[in-house]
Amino acid sequence: MNTPTSPSIVDLPLRTWDDPEARALSGEALAALEQGQVLHFPQLSFPLSAEETALLDPALTDPKRKNISLSARGLAGTVAEGETRERLHATLARFRDQSGILLDALFPGYSATRHSPATSLRLHAIGTWHPSWRKDDRLLHVDAFPSRPLRGERILRVFNNINPHGVPRTWHAGGSFETTARHYLPALNKPWHPWLAGLMNTLGITKQRRTEYDHLMLQLHDNMKRDADYQREGDWVEVNFMPGHTWVCYSDQVPHAALSGQFMLEQTWHVPLAAMSHTELAPVRVLERLMGRPLLV
Ligand code: SIN
Ligand code: FE
């Protein structure tokens, strides 16, 4: 069931990645994005050539990895070699570039400073790759990653369902970040040790030094996934993202779970707080207001 009337999902009518209509929608899109809604583009597809469709084979993923990925360090997470590897690289780069064009038009205020693009090709059917409950994205969560502290920066993601057999990607999504944070904050009681954050960074366990914000977000992620009542009764809606649909959200803010589906492209960017038009809506600012103290320390 699609729920275009849900306050959590906003349907937008763009048809191409460089659709000139995007500029006219940018005010509405930016407000919805920063408020924690999912922007849904039911007519915005990422057509694959026959050669690219042949890449939709889970066996191309390195068995030790969840996804095939492309970042500044190059292509990773695949056992493919030669021409197949080159084709994977080109497909992921094409998705990164197309998403960038869309984001430039919708969110021109982010263009100068959004950074660290990472693209992923998710070939496994949901439910076939989740070594632990903590990594099981069928459970509602906000994104927070142990090795990648964000120090308050935002996780902006563009998704496209590229399933060639008509299979939707079914998500539970939405609900207010602030309501969720208020509910869980009293239980986030793991002690915060700045010296430990420093040590983990020195040892290379984290890519940058964690702040107390990162420490809280990791606990929020885990506590949400562990809470069976919230998984059943939280303030989310079920939405089917059909093949050929694109959707965009701040995944550090929007509670989300991927219930079923197979074959998706996903593009991540990090957005500095200073680029936002309503910084007070960022998870770090919401948590600081609720805690009554700065968390980027
Ligand atoms: C997630 O970001 O939690 C999973 C999204 C997906 O695989 O559809
Ligand atoms: Fe997630």
Short mmCIF file of N, CA and C in Angstrom, two decimals, residues 192-204 206 209-210:
data_model
loop_
_atom_site.label_atom_id
_atom_site.label_comp_id
_atom_site.label_asym_id
_atom_site.label_seq_id
_atom_site.Cartn_x
_atom_site.Cartn_y
_atom_site.Cartn_z
N TRP A 192 29.70 7.72 28.97
CA TRP A 192 30.45 8.37 27.88
C TRP A 192 31.86 8.68 28.39
N HIS A 193 32.85 8.08 27.73
CA HIS A 193 34.25 8.30 28.11
C HIS A 193 34.99 8.94 26.95
N PRO A 194 35.24 10.25 27.00
CA PRO A 194 35.96 10.90 25.90
C PRO A 194 37.32 10.26 25.63
N TRP A 195 38.01 9.80 26.66
CA TRP A 195 39.33 9.19 26.45
C TRP A 195 39.22 7.92 25.62
N LEU A 196 38.09 7.18 25.79
CA LEU A 196 37.90 5.95 25.02
C LEU A 196 37.66 6.28 23.54
N ALA A 197 36.91 7.39 23.31
CA ALA A 197 36.68 7.84 21.92
C ALA A 197 38.02 8.18 21.28
N GLY A 198 38.90 8.83 22.05
CA GLY A 198 40.23 9.18 21.54
C GLY A 198 41.05 7.94 21.23
N LEU A 199 40.99 6.97 22.14
CA LEU A 199 41.76 5.73 21.94
C LEU A 199 41.27 4.97 20.71
N MET A 200 39.93 4.87 20.56
CA MET A 200 39.38 4.14 19.40
C MET A 200 39.80 4.80 18.09
N ASN A 201 39.89 6.13 18.13
CA ASN A 201 40.30 6.84 16.93
C ASN A 201 41.79 6.59 16.65
N THR A 202 42.61 6.64 17.69
CA THR A 202 44.06 6.40 17.53
C THR A 202 44.30 5.00 16.98
N LEU A 203 43.52 4.05 17.45
CA LEU A 203 43.72 2.65 17.02
C LEU A 203 43.10 2.39 15.64
N GLY A 204 42.38 3.39 15.08
CA GLY A 204 41.79 3.20 13.75
C GLY A 204 40.48 2.44 13.78
N THR A 206 37.66 3.80 14.73
CA THR A 206 36.74 4.77 14.12
C THR A 206 37.50 5.64 13.12
N ARG A 209 37.13 10.90 15.46
CA ARG A 209 36.87 10.72 16.88
C ARG A 209 35.36 10.85 17.14
N ARG A 210 34.81 9.89 17.87
CA ARG A 210 33.40 9.99 18.24
C ARG A 210 33.16 11.16 19.17
#
